[in-house]
mmCIF file of C-alpha atoms in Angstrom:
data_model
loop_
_atom_site.group_PDB
_atom_site.id
_atom_site.type_symbol
_atom_site.label_atom_id
_atom_site.label_comp_id
_atom_site.label_asym_id
_atom_site.label_seq_id
_atom_site.Cartn_x
_atom_site.Cartn_y
_atom_site.Cartn_z
ATOM 1 C CA UNK A 1 71.875 72.691 110.387
ATOM 2 C CA UNK A 2 68.258 71.580 110.479
ATOM 3 C CA UNK A 3 67.687 68.445 108.445
ATOM 4 C CA UNK A 4 64.446 67.161 106.998
ATOM 5 C CA UNK A 5 64.183 63.737 105.426
ATOM 6 C CA UNK A 6 61.558 62.163 103.226
ATOM 7 C CA UNK A 7 60.838 58.527 102.631
ATOM 8 C CA UNK A 8 60.665 57.037 100.133
ATOM 9 C CA UNK A 9 62.656 59.124 97.684
ATOM 10 C CA UNK A 10 60.746 57.556 94.828
ATOM 11 C CA UNK A 11 57.814 55.178 94.491
ATOM 12 C CA UNK A 12 55.956 53.518 91.663
ATOM 13 C CA UNK A 13 52.481 52.179 92.288
ATOM 14 C CA UNK A 14 49.496 50.850 90.409
ATOM 15 C CA UNK A 15 46.416 52.919 89.786
ATOM 16 C CA UNK A 16 43.894 52.545 92.586
ATOM 17 C CA UNK A 17 46.382 51.826 95.343
ATOM 18 C CA UNK A 18 47.365 54.119 98.201
ATOM 19 C CA UNK A 19 50.841 55.444 98.882
ATOM 20 C CA UNK A 20 52.219 56.926 102.092
ATOM 21 C CA UNK A 21 55.071 59.438 102.126
ATOM 22 C CA UNK A 22 56.866 60.310 105.360
ATOM 23 C CA UNK A 23 58.455 63.616 106.276
ATOM 24 C CA UNK A 24 60.728 63.746 109.317
ATOM 25 C CA UNK A 25 62.570 66.564 111.026
ATOM 26 C CA UNK A 26 65.721 64.791 112.164
ATOM 27 C CA UNK A 27 67.286 67.202 114.636
ATOM 28 C CA UNK A 28 64.491 69.547 115.656
ATOM 29 C CA UNK A 29 60.839 69.538 116.574
ATOM 30 C CA UNK A 30 58.340 71.060 114.201
ATOM 31 C CA UNK A 31 54.800 71.916 115.188
ATOM 32 C CA UNK A 32 54.135 72.950 111.611
ATOM 33 C CA UNK A 33 55.053 71.150 108.414
ATOM 34 C CA UNK A 34 54.053 71.880 104.851
ATOM 35 C CA UNK A 35 53.393 69.680 101.848
ATOM 36 C CA UNK A 36 54.068 70.897 98.319
ATOM 37 C CA UNK A 37 53.589 69.452 94.893
ATOM 38 C CA UNK A 38 55.900 70.237 91.993
ATOM 39 C CA UNK A 39 55.081 69.464 88.365
ATOM 40 C CA UNK A 40 57.889 69.156 85.818
ATOM 41 C CA UNK A 41 59.477 72.515 85.048
ATOM 42 C CA UNK A 42 56.929 74.244 87.254
ATOM 43 C CA UNK A 43 56.873 75.829 90.617
ATOM 44 C CA UNK A 44 56.097 74.355 93.992
ATOM 45 C CA UNK A 45 52.429 74.523 94.873
ATOM 46 C CA UNK A 46 51.451 74.430 98.515
ATOM 47 C CA UNK A 47 48.990 71.624 99.124
ATOM 48 C CA UNK A 48 48.434 71.818 102.858
ATOM 49 C CA UNK A 49 49.741 72.976 106.195
ATOM 50 C CA UNK A 50 50.183 70.197 108.708
ATOM 51 C CA UNK A 51 49.893 71.070 112.399
ATOM 52 C CA UNK A 52 50.944 68.639 115.090
ATOM 53 C CA UNK A 53 47.959 67.279 116.997
ATOM 54 C CA UNK A 54 45.323 68.930 114.839
ATOM 55 C CA UNK A 55 43.781 68.681 111.408
ATOM 56 C CA UNK A 56 45.699 69.838 108.389
ATOM 57 C CA UNK A 57 44.691 72.983 106.565
ATOM 58 C CA UNK A 58 44.296 72.366 102.853
ATOM 59 C CA UNK A 59 44.735 74.910 100.100
ATOM 60 C CA UNK A 60 41.864 75.653 97.780
ATOM 61 C CA UNK A 61 41.418 72.982 95.154
ATOM 62 C CA UNK A 62 43.252 70.240 97.058
ATOM 63 C CA UNK A 63 41.063 67.235 97.850
ATOM 64 C CA UNK A 64 41.442 66.465 101.532
ATOM 65 C CA UNK A 65 39.951 63.003 101.146
ATOM 66 C CA UNK A 66 42.482 62.142 98.482
ATOM 67 C CA UNK A 67 45.555 63.596 100.142
ATOM 68 C CA UNK A 68 45.408 62.529 103.775
ATOM 69 C CA UNK A 69 47.821 64.285 106.087
ATOM 70 C CA UNK A 70 48.663 63.132 109.596
ATOM 71 C CA UNK A 71 51.041 65.023 111.889
ATOM 72 C CA UNK A 72 51.090 62.644 114.832
ATOM 73 C CA UNK A 73 54.330 63.785 116.444
ATOM 74 C CA UNK A 74 56.604 66.799 116.526
ATOM 75 C CA UNK A 75 59.026 65.138 114.130
ATOM 76 C CA UNK A 76 56.800 63.262 111.700
ATOM 77 C CA UNK A 77 54.143 64.174 109.172
ATOM 78 C CA UNK A 78 52.758 61.754 106.608
ATOM 79 C CA UNK A 79 50.995 62.316 103.316
ATOM 80 C CA UNK A 80 48.875 59.455 102.013
ATOM 81 C CA UNK A 81 47.728 59.587 98.416
ATOM 82 C CA UNK A 82 44.595 57.466 98.378
ATOM 83 C CA UNK A 83 43.312 55.625 95.324
ATOM 84 C CA UNK A 84 46.135 57.040 93.263
ATOM 85 C CA UNK A 85 45.685 57.750 89.575
ATOM 86 C CA UNK A 86 48.228 58.631 86.876
ATOM 87 C CA UNK A 87 47.382 62.319 87.210
ATOM 88 C CA UNK A 88 48.660 62.158 90.805
ATOM 89 C CA UNK A 89 52.142 61.421 89.478
ATOM 90 C CA UNK A 90 54.328 64.263 90.644
ATOM 91 C CA UNK A 91 57.182 65.348 92.875
ATOM 92 C CA UNK A 92 56.027 65.835 96.470
ATOM 93 C CA UNK A 93 58.120 67.990 98.782
ATOM 94 C CA UNK A 94 57.682 68.620 102.488
ATOM 95 C CA UNK A 95 59.116 71.285 104.721
ATOM 96 C CA UNK A 96 59.280 71.769 108.457
ATOM 97 C CA UNK A 97 59.045 75.086 110.252
ATOM 98 C CA UNK A 98 61.758 75.874 112.766
ATOM 99 C CA UNK A 99 60.510 78.773 114.839
ATOM 100 C CA UNK A 100 63.923 79.643 116.287
ATOM 101 C CA UNK A 101 65.184 80.328 112.773
ATOM 102 C CA UNK A 102 61.861 81.662 111.460
ATOM 103 C CA UNK A 103 62.513 79.463 108.459
ATOM 104 C CA UNK A 104 61.188 76.429 106.622
ATOM 105 C CA UNK A 105 63.624 73.572 106.017
ATOM 106 C CA UNK A 106 62.881 71.373 103.045
ATOM 107 C CA UNK A 107 63.083 67.661 102.471
ATOM 108 C CA UNK A 108 64.652 66.286 99.282
ATOM 109 C CA UNK A 109 61.310 65.304 97.785
ATOM 110 C CA UNK A 110 59.532 62.106 96.764
ATOM 111 C CA UNK A 111 58.838 61.253 93.162
ATOM 112 C CA UNK A 112 55.542 59.396 92.768
ATOM 113 C CA UNK A 113 54.723 57.581 89.546
ATOM 114 C CA UNK A 114 51.297 56.006 89.207
ATOM 115 C CA UNK A 115 50.951 53.449 86.428
ATOM 116 C CA UNK B 1 46.102 86.770 96.056
ATOM 117 C CA UNK B 2 49.850 86.781 96.432
ATOM 118 C CA UNK B 3 51.983 85.760 93.470
ATOM 119 C CA UNK B 4 55.586 85.696 92.294
ATOM 120 C CA UNK B 5 56.830 85.980 88.727
ATOM 121 C CA UNK B 6 60.324 84.892 87.855
ATOM 122 C CA UNK B 7 62.485 85.256 84.817
ATOM 123 C CA UNK B 8 61.994 82.400 82.402
ATOM 124 C CA UNK B 9 64.817 79.941 82.101
ATOM 125 C CA UNK B 10 66.929 78.145 81.431
ATOM 126 C CA UNK B 11 69.858 80.511 81.793
ATOM 127 C CA UNK B 12 73.304 79.480 80.602
ATOM 128 C CA UNK B 13 76.390 81.538 81.393
ATOM 129 C CA UNK B 14 80.125 81.175 81.301
ATOM 130 C CA UNK B 15 82.126 81.059 84.488
ATOM 131 C CA UNK B 16 82.872 84.500 85.965
ATOM 132 C CA UNK B 17 79.944 86.114 84.137
ATOM 133 C CA UNK B 18 77.548 88.480 85.874
ATOM 134 C CA UNK B 19 74.204 86.982 86.850
ATOM 135 C CA UNK B 20 70.787 88.576 87.212
ATOM 136 C CA UNK B 21 67.590 86.608 87.721
ATOM 137 C CA UNK B 22 64.548 88.840 87.793
ATOM 138 C CA UNK B 23 61.758 88.396 90.297
ATOM 139 C CA UNK B 24 58.651 90.531 90.783
ATOM 140 C CA UNK B 25 55.800 89.991 93.167
ATOM 141 C CA UNK B 26 52.202 90.900 93.894
ATOM 142 C CA UNK B 27 51.148 90.930 97.506
ATOM 143 C CA UNK B 28 48.941 92.677 100.010
ATOM 144 C CA UNK B 29 50.638 94.160 103.020
ATOM 145 C CA UNK B 30 54.347 93.784 103.630
ATOM 146 C CA UNK B 31 55.631 90.362 102.608
ATOM 147 C CA UNK B 32 58.991 88.833 103.375
ATOM 148 C CA UNK B 33 60.952 87.847 100.277
ATOM 149 C CA UNK B 34 63.223 84.877 99.739
ATOM 150 C CA UNK B 35 65.512 83.207 97.257
ATOM 151 C CA UNK B 36 65.848 79.435 97.497
ATOM 152 C CA UNK B 37 68.298 77.239 95.615
ATOM 153 C CA UNK B 38 67.848 73.603 94.661
ATOM 154 C CA UNK B 39 71.022 71.757 93.741
ATOM 155 C CA UNK B 40 70.673 68.537 91.738
ATOM 156 C CA UNK B 41 69.312 65.735 93.897
ATOM 157 C CA UNK B 42 68.908 67.923 96.973
ATOM 158 C CA UNK B 43 66.116 69.746 98.761
ATOM 159 C CA UNK B 44 65.505 73.460 98.579
ATOM 160 C CA UNK B 45 67.871 75.575 100.659
ATOM 161 C CA UNK B 46 67.347 79.147 101.710
ATOM 162 C CA UNK B 47 69.882 81.308 99.895
ATOM 163 C CA UNK B 48 68.936 84.728 101.239
ATOM 164 C CA UNK B 49 65.988 86.727 102.460
ATOM 165 C CA UNK B 50 64.778 90.244 103.164
ATOM 166 C CA UNK B 51 61.947 91.144 105.477
ATOM 167 C CA UNK B 52 61.307 94.811 104.762
ATOM 168 C CA UNK B 53 61.648 97.417 102.051
ATOM 169 C CA UNK B 54 65.205 98.405 101.094
ATOM 170 C CA UNK B 55 66.674 95.451 102.981
ATOM 171 C CA UNK B 56 69.448 93.659 101.120
ATOM 172 C CA UNK B 57 69.866 89.933 101.598
ATOM 173 C CA UNK B 58 73.230 88.403 100.772
ATOM 174 C CA UNK B 59 74.918 85.018 100.942
ATOM 175 C CA UNK B 60 77.678 83.176 99.032
ATOM 176 C CA UNK B 61 78.262 86.214 96.807
ATOM 177 C CA UNK B 62 74.592 86.452 95.860
ATOM 178 C CA UNK B 63 72.529 89.467 96.796
ATOM 179 C CA UNK B 64 69.021 90.809 96.315
ATOM 180 C CA UNK B 65 67.391 94.062 97.423
ATOM 181 C CA UNK B 66 63.746 94.355 98.470
ATOM 182 C CA UNK B 67 62.357 97.112 96.231
ATOM 183 C CA UNK B 68 58.842 98.013 97.269
ATOM 184 C CA UNK B 69 58.434 100.746 94.648
ATOM 185 C CA UNK B 70 59.031 98.275 91.825
ATOM 186 C CA UNK B 71 57.783 95.192 93.733
ATOM 187 C CA UNK B 72 60.971 93.400 92.817
ATOM 188 C CA UNK B 73 63.625 91.218 94.427
ATOM 189 C CA UNK B 74 66.147 90.505 91.680
ATOM 190 C CA UNK B 75 68.964 88.066 92.387
ATOM 191 C CA UNK B 76 72.492 89.087 91.371
ATOM 192 C CA UNK B 77 75.997 87.718 91.550
ATOM 193 C CA UNK B 78 79.063 89.419 90.198
ATOM 194 C CA UNK B 79 81.036 86.371 89.124
ATOM 195 C CA UNK B 80 79.351 82.983 88.880
ATOM 196 C CA UNK B 81 81.029 79.621 89.304
ATOM 197 C CA UNK B 82 80.284 76.193 87.897
ATOM 198 C CA UNK B 83 79.140 75.176 91.374
ATOM 199 C CA UNK B 84 76.317 77.750 91.175
ATOM 200 C CA UNK B 85 74.527 75.586 88.625
ATOM 201 C CA UNK B 86 71.124 74.864 90.174
ATOM 202 C CA UNK B 87 67.478 75.852 90.081
ATOM 203 C CA UNK B 88 66.670 79.140 91.816
ATOM 204 C CA UNK B 89 63.261 79.970 93.256
ATOM 205 C CA UNK B 90 61.989 83.361 94.328
ATOM 206 C CA UNK B 91 59.315 83.234 97.025
ATOM 207 C CA UNK B 92 57.298 85.393 99.355
ATOM 208 C CA UNK B 93 55.593 84.967 102.666
ATOM 209 C CA UNK B 94 53.012 87.482 103.735
ATOM 210 C CA UNK B 95 50.602 88.558 106.415
ATOM 211 C CA UNK B 96 52.391 86.920 109.300
ATOM 212 C CA UNK B 97 51.722 83.451 107.907
ATOM 213 C CA UNK B 98 54.543 81.039 107.371
ATOM 214 C CA UNK B 99 53.152 79.910 104.019
ATOM 215 C CA UNK B 100 55.412 80.438 101.031
ATOM 216 C CA UNK B 101 54.346 81.336 97.503
ATOM 217 C CA UNK B 102 56.961 80.377 94.923
ATOM 218 C CA UNK B 103 57.880 81.621 91.494
ATOM 219 C CA UNK B 104 58.258 79.092 88.718
ATOM 220 C CA UNK B 105 61.984 78.582 89.211
ATOM 221 C CA UNK B 106 64.924 79.389 86.952
ATOM 222 C CA UNK B 107 67.409 76.726 85.953
ATOM 223 C CA UNK B 108 70.939 78.122 85.839
ATOM 224 C CA UNK B 109 73.819 76.343 84.130
ATOM 225 C CA UNK B 110 77.344 77.673 84.360
ATOM 226 C CA UNK B 111 79.859 76.408 81.823
ATOM 227 C CA UNK B 112 83.587 76.355 82.579
#
């Protein structure tokens, strides 16, 4: 099957620092990847659509200068949380679109805790 | 905009019980509908989907029928197993876009 990995699986950082999360499609190429945020006991909220070689498309209310997305290759998208604050603590999940299956494949998620 | 409303959890059942998790949606046009499952410590996996009205998606004994008249896509299974314990998400994708809109998720626990 199509496998998507995320790294790290969890991270703790100090307030004011930046954190980078990687999302990789391991056995397929993905021109489109998605980044979601999930609060405890709540649903996944789409943050942005990441397109290889072009700028990400952010959902309404998501600060593009705070959540930097780079999709530099067909197998890697990164999400950088800049100047993180405790309210950025959350579970971040990525997915990669596999056109042949017409389906998104999800990574296992990254838990970010900002102290 | 598009939205999905799921049955509140958590849901606890005994093994071999019948399962229904309700899901209704609001969308313009003709969305595709999905059920995803998230097992502990794992990423979301597609469980089943339906792309047009009256379609029935099925997988691993689970099934759901796309009901346009009631804007629903309820998940059912006739006899649940302990291994079905997970969080289940209903979702839709509409207008030709690949973007998914998720319901709030329902945590299911099956006791032996």
